[in-house]
Structures are given as structure tokens and as C-alpha cells.
Amino acid sequence: MAAGMSPDEDVQRLLIQFRDEAGEALGSPFDVPVTVTPDKLQLVCNALLRKDEPVPLAFFVHDAEIIASLEKTLVGQSVETEKVLDIIYQPQAVFRVRAVTRCTSSLEGHTEAVISVAFSPTGKYLASGSGDTTVRFWDLSTETPQFTAKGHRHWVLSIAWSPDGKKLASGCKNSQIFLWDPATGSQIGRVLSGHSKWITCLCWEPLHINPECRYLASASKDGSIRIWDTLMGRCDKILTSHTQSVTCVKWGGDGLIYSSSQDRTIKVWRSQDGVLCRTLQGHAHWVNTMALSTDYVLRTGAFEPAEATINPQDVRGSLAELKDKARQRYDQVRGQEPERLVSGSDDFTLFLWRPAEDKKPLERMTGHQALINQVLFSPDTRIIASASFDKSIKLWDGRTGKYLTSLRGHVSAVYQIAWSADSRLLVSGSSDSTLKVWDAKMKKLAIDLPGHADEVYATDWSPDGQRVASGGKDKCLRIWRR
């Protein structure tokens, strides 16, 4: 080698341009060796962003993530070397949730199957609903049973935490709704009665719209959605238009309520006056499940998972402060575009919609070979995960609905899934009696969690990232930690 020549002088170089997810250019194009790594791109990009604290970033070329080097990502892609190559940067969660690895508690108490489990918005409380007609609250500091809430006279099918974490609503097969105080386990106010058939789903009004968490929406097999004033203990509005059982209800952050039904439609309602705005059609069979891109930020309200403490506390502050904090968090997650909705059906397909603007779907998502049980956007809204009776979980692009990958490992139907707060991990519960933790970035199984003696119906990951809870046919509630 001639003197003065460095070994990497003949490495191909490319002109690149950083852009954010909306396509806005950051800085001007500059030239890099094709062997550049994500770490190097991170240094340059953070320098251009001029943030006080550098943020972790992920980089994409033509929808493919740069994992080892730019060169390796470009293999198989046709790149015109004269043209400027756009590299999309995505800020990642600044905190990391570690995968749960072991069962720390197996809590007995329910005398029938556990149908639902849910952590409160900060992860301070855990509640479960069961076929034994009770709702139970569990003490997470000691991982022991705390309160047994009695009142329902039939299976508890659905539970929902108010976004301020101060109330839990539960709905049963007897078509009644109860409200509970997690601090005492006692009932709040009167029983909300009015539906003529069982309750399929419950959802609270978002915190940034009303910090008092006063209104609750319920969906029922009777084909109606009811809006309840929980303070007065009465029904405020009845939304009727569906011709069959309503399977799911979501209260969006922009003043809309969404409902899915076995009549194969999704309906969009205005929450303030209950007017039907539009009907979304496309599914060829029952619509079982829906998710909003903003679900996670609506669920957690004023609580920021990045600021979680070891012992979860309720968020402190006046109603106005909580409302402001929830509004800031919502606006940040929602971004410039209206919230997106994804629906899953017995017809084996999913549809991605922009329901505030259009009654035509953005994308029809096919690939599952059996009915879809649950669908969820990741907290950062970038990935959609769907769980199916075909034993797989599929991941899709949260913006376009494009298929990304299938997570295989369960040997029977997958019932429920839950994301970690940093959007990096996903937990699934199956009728094969196991839970599995998946790495969404590497698109593979991270940890297998056997332990239940029978089918796992319900699972949830606490918003502070510390615990996963699961319940099912063996009547045991299990808590998993790292």
C-alpha cells in the first residue's frame, strides 16, 4: 500500500439526508461511508437536533431499520448512488423496560376462572374480575390479596380503571355495572342498571377532556352503548344504531366514541351529544376488537412511565394540573394527524382506519388464518400487534398497516397481549397455558413463562414497567417480575 493511503479510502460513500417521521428534513445532505453504523448516525443526528439531553434514535431506509450498518441494510435494495438517500430518524423511549423473567407470586383467592386483569394507570393497584362474581384488588407491595369486592351476581366480564386511577368500573353478565374504590375495596355510588343484556366492554372519558373522570361508556350484547354519569349514578345518553351485540367501545381523545359490533360495522359517535357521525364498513364477519393509536396515553392520563418510581404512587396535583399534563402527553403522542383505529374480526382480517376523517379504510391487513382476538397499538403508536386463534401474533406498521412479521411459538390460540411502556417488548397469554415475552425490535421470542396450570385468558403489563399480571382457567392470579 502506498504511503499516505488509509485502508478505508476505497469504501463507497453515499449522500444522506435525515428526515423525521413526517418527512421534514433535518440539516442538509452530507456524505457518509456506506459502512456507517447506527451509533455514528446517532451522534450526528443528535448534534443536529441540538437537544440538551441526547435521545436514543432508530434509523430507517425505505422502511427497513438500520441495525448493523447502512451497507447491510441496503443489501437487496436498489440504490441510486448519485441521489440523496433519505434516512428517517425515530426517537425511542428514553427509559427501558426489562423483560419479566420469573413468577414472583401465585395468588389464590378467586374460586372460578380469572377473566380480566388490569393495572391502574400508574401501576399502583391491580384488579381482577372473575367468573366467581367478584372483583379482587391485590396489594402490589406485598403481592397479597387486599380486597374482595362483592356485589355482582354473575360473571364479571369487563373491568376498566378511570384514567386518574381512583375508580374501577366492572360490568357483569347480569348487565349491571359497579364502581369500586381501590383504596378501600368498597362500592362507590349506586349500581348502574339499564342494559338488558350482558356488558361486553367499558371505557372512561379521557382525563384531558374531563379530569373529574365523571363519564363512563359501556357496550352491551343488547346492541346499545350507554354513557353514564357516575357522579349522579344515572344514564346520560343511549347510543343506538347497531343491529347486533356491541363488542367493544373506545372513547377517543378528540371527542369521538367508537363502537364495534357483531353487525360487522364500526360506528363513530360524537361524545358531547351522542350524534352518529359515520359508519365504517368492510369487515365480512363480526368485529371483535378495536384499538386506538392513542389508547396507551389515554389509559395512563397524567402519568409519565419515564418518571415511574420504585413504589408506584398516584399522580399528585390539582385537577387543572392533571388535565394539563394529560393534554400535553396526549398531544405529543397524537402528533399532527388524527388518531388511527385498527379493528380485528372473525373474518381473519384487520382494517386500519382514520375514523375522524374518512369512512374508507387506509389498509386491509390480511394474513391471519383464524379469528382475531385482540389488537393493540404500541404505546409509541408505531407498531400494531394482533393476537389470533391461529396461534400467532402478527406485527404491522402502525402508520400504514403494512405487514412486518409473525411471532410464532404458542402451540394454541393466543388470547391476550400487552405492550411494555417503552414499546420494545410484548407479552402474550395463550390457551397453551404459557405466557411469552417477545422482543418487538428483534422480532423474536425473548422469554418463555410457563407456570399456569391451564389456559391464560388475561394478561396486562403495568404502566411503570415493573410487573406483568396474568390470570385464567386455573383461578390463580400470577405476578411476574424481572
Coordinates of C-alpha atoms in Angstrom, one line a residue:
M1 CA 0.0 0.0 0.0
A2 CA 1.4 3.4 -1.0
A3 CA 2.4 5.7 1.8
G4 CA -0.3 8.1 3.0
M5 CA -3.2 5.9 1.8
S6 CA -5.6 4.8 4.5
P7 CA -7.2 1.4 4.2
D8 CA -10.8 2.9 4.1
E9 CA -10.3 5.3 1.2
D10 CA -11.9 3.0 -1.3
V11 CA -15.1 2.5 0.8
Q12 CA -18.1 3.6 -1.1
R13 CA -19.7 6.8 0.2
L14 CA -23.3 8.0 0.0
L15 CA -25.1 11.3 0.3
I16 CA -27.7 11.1 3.0
Q17 CA -30.4 13.3 4.4
F18 CA -32.0 12.9 7.8
R19 CA -35.8 13.3 7.9
D20 CA -38.3 13.0 10.7
E21 CA -41.3 10.7 10.6
A22 CA -43.4 13.5 9.0
G23 CA -40.8 13.9 6.2
E24 CA -39.3 17.2 7.4
A25 CA -35.6 17.5 6.6
L26 CA -33.1 17.9 9.4
G27 CA -30.0 19.8 8.3
S28 CA -28.7 19.5 4.8
P29 CA -27.5 16.4 2.9
F30 CA -24.0 15.1 3.8
D31 CA -21.8 12.3 2.8
V32 CA -21.0 9.2 4.9
P33 CA -19.2 5.9 4.3
V34 CA -21.7 3.1 3.4
T35 CA -20.3 1.2 6.4
V36 CA -21.7 3.8 8.9
T37 CA -23.3 2.3 12.0
P38 CA -26.4 3.4 13.9
D39 CA -24.2 4.6 16.7
K40 CA -22.4 7.1 14.4
L41 CA -25.7 8.2 12.9
Q42 CA -27.0 8.7 16.4
L43 CA -24.1 11.1 17.2
V44 CA -24.5 13.2 14.1
C45 CA -28.3 13.3 14.3
N46 CA -28.3 14.3 18.0
A47 CA -25.8 17.0 17.2
L48 CA -28.1 18.4 14.5
L49 CA -31.2 18.1 16.9
R50 CA -29.3 20.3 19.5
K51 CA -31.2 18.7 22.4
D52 CA -29.7 19.2 25.9
E53 CA -30.1 15.5 26.5
P54 CA -29.3 13.3 23.6
V55 CA -32.3 11.0 22.8
P56 CA -32.0 7.3 21.7
L57 CA -32.9 7.1 18.0
A58 CA -33.7 4.4 15.5
F59 CA -32.9 4.9 11.8
F60 CA -34.8 3.6 8.7
V61 CA -34.1 3.4 5.0
H62 CA -37.1 2.6 2.8
D63 CA -38.9 1.2 5.9
A64 CA -36.0 -1.1 6.8
E65 CA -34.3 -0.4 10.1
I66 CA -30.5 0.1 10.1
I67 CA -29.3 -2.4 12.7
A68 CA -25.7 -3.3 12.0
S69 CA -24.7 -0.8 9.3
L70 CA -26.1 1.1 6.4
E71 CA -24.4 -1.2 4.0
K72 CA -26.0 -4.3 5.4
T73 CA -29.5 -2.7 5.4
L74 CA -29.1 -1.7 1.7
V75 CA -28.3 -5.3 0.6
G76 CA -31.1 -6.2 -1.9
Q77 CA -32.3 -2.7 -2.2
S78 CA -31.7 -0.8 -5.4
V79 CA -30.0 2.4 -4.5
E80 CA -29.0 5.1 -7.0
T81 CA -25.7 6.3 -5.6
E82 CA -26.0 9.7 -7.3
K83 CA -29.2 10.5 -5.5
V84 CA -29.5 11.7 -1.9
L85 CA -30.7 8.8 0.3
D86 CA -33.4 9.7 2.9
I87 CA -32.8 8.3 6.4
I88 CA -35.8 8.5 8.7
Y89 CA -34.9 9.0 12.4
Q90 CA -37.3 8.0 15.1
P91 CA -36.9 9.0 18.7
Q92 CA -37.2 5.9 21.0
A93 CA -38.3 5.8 24.7
V94 CA -35.7 7.3 26.9
F95 CA -36.3 4.6 29.5
R96 CA -36.0 0.8 29.2
V97 CA -38.4 -1.8 30.5
R98 CA -36.7 -5.0 31.3
A99 CA -38.3 -8.3 30.4
V100 CA -40.1 -10.1 33.2
T101 CA -38.4 -13.5 33.8
R102 CA -40.0 -15.2 36.7
C103 CA -43.2 -15.7 38.6
T104 CA -42.8 -13.9 42.0
S105 CA -46.3 -14.7 43.3
S106 CA -49.1 -17.1 42.6
L107 CA -52.2 -15.6 44.2
E108 CA -55.1 -17.8 45.1
G109 CA -58.5 -16.3 46.1
H110 CA -60.8 -16.5 43.1
T111 CA -62.9 -19.6 43.1
E112 CA -63.6 -19.6 39.3
A113 CA -61.6 -18.6 36.2
V114 CA -60.0 -15.2 36.1
I115 CA -61.5 -13.4 33.1
S116 CA -59.8 -10.0 33.3
V117 CA -56.7 -8.4 34.9
A118 CA -55.8 -4.7 34.8
F119 CA -53.2 -2.5 36.5
S120 CA -54.2 1.1 37.4
P121 CA -52.8 3.9 35.3
T122 CA -49.7 4.3 37.5
G123 CA -49.3 0.6 38.3
K124 CA -50.1 1.3 41.9
Y125 CA -53.1 -1.1 42.0
L126 CA -54.0 -4.4 40.4
A127 CA -57.6 -5.6 39.9
S128 CA -59.1 -8.8 38.5
G129 CA -62.6 -9.9 37.5
S130 CA -63.7 -13.5 37.7
G131 CA -66.4 -16.0 36.9
D132 CA -66.9 -16.2 40.7
T133 CA -68.8 -12.8 40.5
T134 CA -66.2 -10.9 42.5
V135 CA -63.7 -8.2 41.7
R136 CA -60.4 -8.5 43.6
F137 CA -57.8 -5.9 44.4
W138 CA -54.3 -7.0 45.1
D139 CA -51.6 -5.3 47.2
L140 CA -48.6 -5.0 44.9
S141 CA -46.1 -4.0 47.6
T142 CA -46.5 -7.4 49.3
E143 CA -48.1 -9.2 46.4
T144 CA -51.0 -10.5 48.5
P145 CA -54.8 -10.3 48.2
Q146 CA -56.1 -7.0 49.6
F147 CA -59.9 -6.6 49.0
T148 CA -62.7 -8.7 47.6
A149 CA -65.4 -6.6 46.1
K150 CA -68.8 -8.3 46.2
G151 CA -72.0 -7.1 44.6
H152 CA -72.2 -8.7 41.1
R153 CA -74.5 -11.7 40.8
H154 CA -72.9 -13.1 37.7
W155 CA -69.6 -13.5 35.9
V156 CA -67.5 -10.2 35.8
L157 CA -66.8 -9.9 32.1
S158 CA -65.1 -6.5 31.9
I159 CA -63.2 -4.1 34.2
A160 CA -61.8 -0.6 33.4
W161 CA -59.8 1.9 35.5
S162 CA -60.6 5.6 35.4
P163 CA -57.6 7.4 34.0
D164 CA -56.9 9.1 37.4
G165 CA -56.6 5.7 39.0
K166 CA -59.2 6.5 41.7
K167 CA -62.1 4.3 40.5
L168 CA -62.6 0.9 38.9
A169 CA -65.7 0.1 36.9
S170 CA -66.8 -3.6 36.4
G171 CA -69.5 -5.0 34.2
C172 CA -71.1 -8.4 34.5
K173 CA -73.2 -11.0 32.6
N174 CA -76.1 -9.8 34.6
S175 CA -76.0 -6.4 32.7
Q176 CA -75.0 -4.4 35.8
I177 CA -72.1 -2.0 36.3
F178 CA -70.5 -1.4 39.7
L179 CA -67.9 1.3 40.7
W180 CA -65.2 0.5 43.3
D181 CA -62.7 2.4 45.3
P182 CA -59.3 0.7 45.1
A183 CA -58.1 2.2 48.4
T184 CA -60.9 0.6 50.4
G185 CA -62.4 -2.0 48.2
S186 CA -65.9 -0.6 48.8
Q187 CA -68.5 0.3 46.3
I188 CA -68.8 3.9 45.1
G189 CA -72.3 5.3 44.4
R190 CA -75.2 3.2 43.1
V191 CA -75.3 0.3 40.7
L192 CA -75.6 1.4 37.1
S193 CA -78.5 -0.6 35.6
G194 CA -80.2 -0.1 32.3
H195 CA -78.7 -2.5 29.8
S196 CA -81.0 -5.5 29.0
K197 CA -78.1 -7.9 28.2
W198 CA -74.6 -8.5 29.4
I199 CA -71.8 -5.9 29.4
T200 CA -69.1 -6.6 26.9
C201 CA -66.8 -3.6 27.3
L202 CA -66.3 -0.5 29.5
C203 CA -64.3 2.7 28.7
W204 CA -63.8 6.0 30.6
E205 CA -63.8 9.6 29.3
P206 CA -60.2 10.7 28.8
L207 CA -58.6 12.7 31.6
H208 CA -57.5 15.6 29.4
I209 CA -61.2 16.2 28.4
N210 CA -62.6 15.8 32.0
P211 CA -60.1 15.5 34.9
E212 CA -63.0 14.5 37.2
C213 CA -63.3 11.2 35.3
R214 CA -67.1 11.5 35.6
Y215 CA -68.4 9.8 32.5
L216 CA -68.2 6.1 31.6
A217 CA -69.2 4.4 28.3
S218 CA -70.5 0.8 28.3
A219 CA -71.1 -1.6 25.4
S220 CA -73.6 -4.5 25.7
K221 CA -74.9 -7.5 23.9
D222 CA -78.2 -5.6 23.7
G223 CA -76.8 -3.6 20.8
S224 CA -76.5 -0.3 22.6
I225 CA -73.8 1.9 24.0
R226 CA -74.7 3.8 27.2
I227 CA -72.9 6.9 28.6
W228 CA -73.2 7.0 32.4
D229 CA -72.8 10.0 34.7
T230 CA -71.0 8.2 37.5
L231 CA -71.4 11.1 39.9
M232 CA -75.2 11.2 39.7
G233 CA -75.4 7.4 39.2
R234 CA -77.6 7.6 36.1
C235 CA -77.6 7.0 32.4
D236 CA -76.8 10.2 30.5
K237 CA -77.2 9.0 26.8
I238 CA -78.1 5.9 24.9
L239 CA -76.4 5.4 21.5
T240 CA -78.4 3.1 19.3
S241 CA -77.9 2.1 15.7
H242 CA -76.1 -1.2 15.9
T243 CA -78.3 -4.2 15.0
Q244 CA -76.4 -6.8 17.0
S245 CA -74.2 -7.1 20.0
V246 CA -71.7 -4.3 20.6
T247 CA -68.3 -6.0 21.2
C248 CA -66.0 -3.1 22.0
V249 CA -66.2 0.7 22.8
K250 CA -63.4 3.2 22.8
W251 CA -63.6 6.8 24.0
G252 CA -61.1 8.8 21.8
G253 CA -59.1 11.9 22.8
D254 CA -60.7 14.2 20.2
G255 CA -64.3 14.0 21.3
L256 CA -65.3 10.9 19.5
I257 CA -66.6 7.5 20.7
Y258 CA -66.0 4.4 18.6
S259 CA -68.0 1.1 18.8
S260 CA -67.6 -2.2 17.1
S261 CA -70.3 -4.8 16.6
Q262 CA -71.3 -8.3 15.5
D263 CA -73.3 -6.5 12.8
R264 CA -69.9 -6.2 11.0
T265 CA -69.7 -2.4 11.4
I266 CA -67.8 0.2 13.4
K267 CA -69.7 3.3 14.3
V268 CA -68.2 6.7 15.2
W269 CA -70.2 8.9 17.6
R270 CA -69.8 12.5 18.8
S271 CA -69.4 12.2 22.6
Q272 CA -70.9 15.5 23.6
D273 CA -74.3 15.0 22.0
G274 CA -74.3 11.3 21.0
V275 CA -74.8 12.0 17.3
L276 CA -73.7 9.2 14.9
C277 CA -71.0 10.7 12.6
R278 CA -70.2 7.8 10.3
T279 CA -70.3 4.0 9.9
L280 CA -67.2 2.1 8.9
Q281 CA -67.9 -0.9 6.7
G282 CA -65.6 -3.5 5.3
H283 CA -65.5 -6.5 7.6
A284 CA -67.3 -9.6 6.4
H285 CA -68.0 -11.0 9.8
W286 CA -68.2 -9.9 13.5
V287 CA -65.9 -7.2 14.5
N288 CA -64.4 -8.5 17.8
T289 CA -61.8 -5.9 18.9
M290 CA -60.5 -2.4 18.3
A291 CA -57.6 -0.3 19.3
L292 CA -56.8 3.4 19.1
S293 CA -53.3 4.7 18.3
T294 CA -53.8 6.9 21.4
D295 CA -55.0 4.1 23.8
Y296 CA -51.9 3.9 25.9
V297 CA -51.6 7.7 26.5
L298 CA -55.4 7.8 27.3
R299 CA -55.1 4.9 29.7
T300 CA -52.2 6.5 31.6
G301 CA -53.6 10.0 31.6
A302 CA -51.2 12.3 33.6
F303 CA -48.8 9.5 34.4
E304 CA -45.5 9.5 32.5
P305 CA -43.9 6.0 32.6
A306 CA -40.4 7.5 32.1
E307 CA -40.9 9.1 35.6
A308 CA -42.0 6.0 37.4
T309 CA -40.8 5.4 40.9
I310 CA -40.0 2.1 42.5
N311 CA -43.1 2.2 44.6
P312 CA -45.9 3.5 42.3
Q313 CA -47.8 6.5 43.6
D314 CA -51.0 8.2 42.4
V315 CA -50.2 11.3 40.3
R316 CA -50.4 14.4 42.6
G317 CA -51.7 17.8 41.6
S318 CA -54.9 19.8 41.2
L319 CA -57.5 18.8 38.6
A320 CA -56.3 21.6 36.3
E321 CA -52.7 20.4 36.6
L322 CA -53.6 16.8 35.9
K323 CA -55.7 17.9 32.9
D324 CA -52.8 20.0 31.5
K325 CA -50.3 17.2 32.0
A326 CA -52.6 14.6 30.3
R327 CA -53.3 17.1 27.5
Q328 CA -49.6 17.6 26.8
R329 CA -48.9 13.9 26.8
Y330 CA -51.9 13.3 24.5
D331 CA -50.9 16.0 22.0
Q332 CA -47.3 14.7 21.9
V333 CA -48.4 11.1 21.1
R334 CA -51.2 12.1 18.7
G335 CA -48.9 14.4 16.7
Q336 CA -50.3 16.3 13.8
E337 CA -52.6 13.6 12.5
P338 CA -55.9 12.5 14.0
E339 CA -55.9 9.2 16.0
R340 CA -55.9 6.0 14.0
L341 CA -58.2 3.0 14.7
V342 CA -57.5 -0.6 13.9
S343 CA -60.2 -3.3 14.0
G344 CA -60.0 -7.1 14.1
S345 CA -62.7 -9.5 13.1
D346 CA -63.9 -13.1 12.8
D347 CA -63.2 -12.8 9.1
F348 CA -59.5 -13.2 9.9
T349 CA -58.7 -9.6 8.7
L350 CA -57.8 -6.3 10.3
F351 CA -58.6 -2.9 8.9
L352 CA -56.7 0.3 9.7
W353 CA -58.9 3.5 9.7
R354 CA -58.7 7.2 10.1
P355 CA -62.2 7.4 11.5
A356 CA -62.3 11.1 12.2
E357 CA -61.8 11.9 8.5
D358 CA -62.8 9.0 6.3
K359 CA -65.1 6.1 6.2
K360 CA -62.8 4.2 3.8
P361 CA -60.1 2.2 5.4
L362 CA -56.4 3.1 5.0
E363 CA -55.4 -0.6 4.7
R364 CA -56.9 -4.1 4.8
M365 CA -54.5 -6.3 6.7
T366 CA -54.6 -10.0 5.8
G367 CA -52.5 -13.0 6.8
H368 CA -54.1 -14.4 9.9
Q369 CA -55.7 -17.8 9.4
A370 CA -58.2 -17.7 12.2
L371 CA -60.3 -15.1 14.0
I372 CA -58.6 -12.2 15.6
N373 CA -59.0 -11.9 19.4
Q374 CA -57.2 -8.7 20.3
V375 CA -55.4 -5.9 18.6
L376 CA -53.2 -3.2 20.2
F377 CA -51.1 -0.3 19.1
S378 CA -47.7 0.0 20.8
P379 CA -47.5 3.0 23.3
D380 CA -45.4 5.0 20.7
T381 CA -48.1 4.2 18.1
R382 CA -45.6 2.8 15.6
I383 CA -46.5 -0.9 15.7
I384 CA -49.8 -2.7 15.7
A385 CA -49.8 -6.2 17.3
S386 CA -52.7 -8.7 16.7
A387 CA -53.4 -11.9 18.5
S388 CA -55.3 -14.7 16.9
F389 CA -56.7 -18.2 17.3
D390 CA -54.2 -19.2 14.6
K391 CA -51.5 -19.4 17.4
S392 CA -49.6 -16.4 16.1
I393 CA -49.1 -12.8 16.9
K394 CA -48.5 -10.6 13.9
L395 CA -46.9 -7.2 13.9
W396 CA -47.9 -4.4 11.4
D397 CA -46.7 -0.9 10.7
G398 CA -48.8 1.4 12.9
R399 CA -49.0 4.2 10.2
T400 CA -49.6 2.2 7.0
G401 CA -50.8 -1.2 8.2
K402 CA -48.0 -2.9 6.3
Y403 CA -47.2 -6.5 7.4
L404 CA -44.0 -6.7 9.4
T405 CA -43.6 -10.1 10.9
S406 CA -45.2 -13.1 12.7
L407 CA -44.3 -14.1 16.2
R408 CA -44.6 -17.9 16.4
G409 CA -44.1 -20.1 19.5
H410 CA -47.5 -20.6 21.1
V411 CA -49.0 -24.0 20.3
S412 CA -52.6 -23.0 20.8
A413 CA -54.8 -19.9 20.5
V414 CA -53.4 -16.5 21.7
Y415 CA -56.0 -14.7 23.8
Q416 CA -54.5 -11.5 25.1
I417 CA -51.4 -9.3 24.6
A418 CA -49.9 -6.3 26.4
W419 CA -47.1 -3.9 25.5
S420 CA -44.4 -2.7 27.8
A421 CA -44.5 1.1 28.3
D422 CA -41.3 1.6 26.2
S423 CA -42.8 -0.2 23.1
R424 CA -39.8 -2.6 23.0
L425 CA -41.5 -5.8 24.4
L426 CA -44.8 -7.5 24.1
V427 CA -46.3 -10.2 26.4
S428 CA -48.9 -12.7 25.2
G429 CA -51.1 -15.2 27.1
S430 CA -52.4 -18.4 25.4
S431 CA -54.7 -21.3 25.8
D432 CA -51.4 -23.4 25.8
S433 CA -51.1 -22.3 29.5
T434 CA -47.9 -20.2 28.9
L435 CA -47.1 -16.5 28.7
K436 CA -44.4 -15.4 26.3
V437 CA -42.4 -12.2 26.2
W438 CA -41.4 -11.1 22.7
D439 CA -38.8 -8.6 21.6
A440 CA -40.6 -6.3 19.0
K441 CA -37.3 -5.0 17.5
M442 CA -35.6 -8.3 17.1
K443 CA -39.0 -9.8 16.2
K444 CA -38.3 -12.9 18.2
L445 CA -39.1 -14.7 21.5
A446 CA -37.3 -13.2 24.5
I447 CA -38.6 -15.3 27.3
D448 CA -41.0 -18.2 27.8
L449 CA -43.0 -18.2 31.0
P450 CA -44.7 -21.4 31.9
G451 CA -46.4 -21.7 35.3
H452 CA -50.2 -21.6 34.8
A453 CA -51.9 -25.0 35.1
D454 CA -54.4 -24.2 32.3
E455 CA -55.5 -21.6 29.7
V456 CA -54.3 -18.0 30.3
Y457 CA -57.3 -15.7 29.5
A458 CA -56.0 -12.3 30.6
T459 CA -52.7 -10.5 30.9
D460 CA -51.5 -7.0 31.5
W461 CA -48.2 -5.2 31.8
S462 CA -48.1 -2.4 34.4
P463 CA -47.5 1.1 33.0
D464 CA -44.5 1.6 35.3
G465 CA -42.9 -1.5 33.6
Q466 CA -42.3 -3.5 36.8
R467 CA -44.8 -6.3 36.6
V468 CA -46.8 -8.5 34.4
A469 CA -50.0 -10.0 35.8
S470 CA -51.9 -12.9 34.3
G471 CA -55.0 -15.0 35.1
G472 CA -57.0 -17.7 33.6
K473 CA -58.8 -21.0 33.9
D474 CA -56.6 -22.3 36.9
K475 CA -58.2 -19.5 39.1
C476 CA -54.8 -18.2 40.1
L477 CA -53.5 -14.7 39.5
R478 CA -49.8 -14.8 38.8
I479 CA -47.4 -11.8 39.1
W480 CA -44.2 -11.9 37.0
R481 CA -41.1 -9.7 37.5
R482 CA -37.6 -9.4 36.2

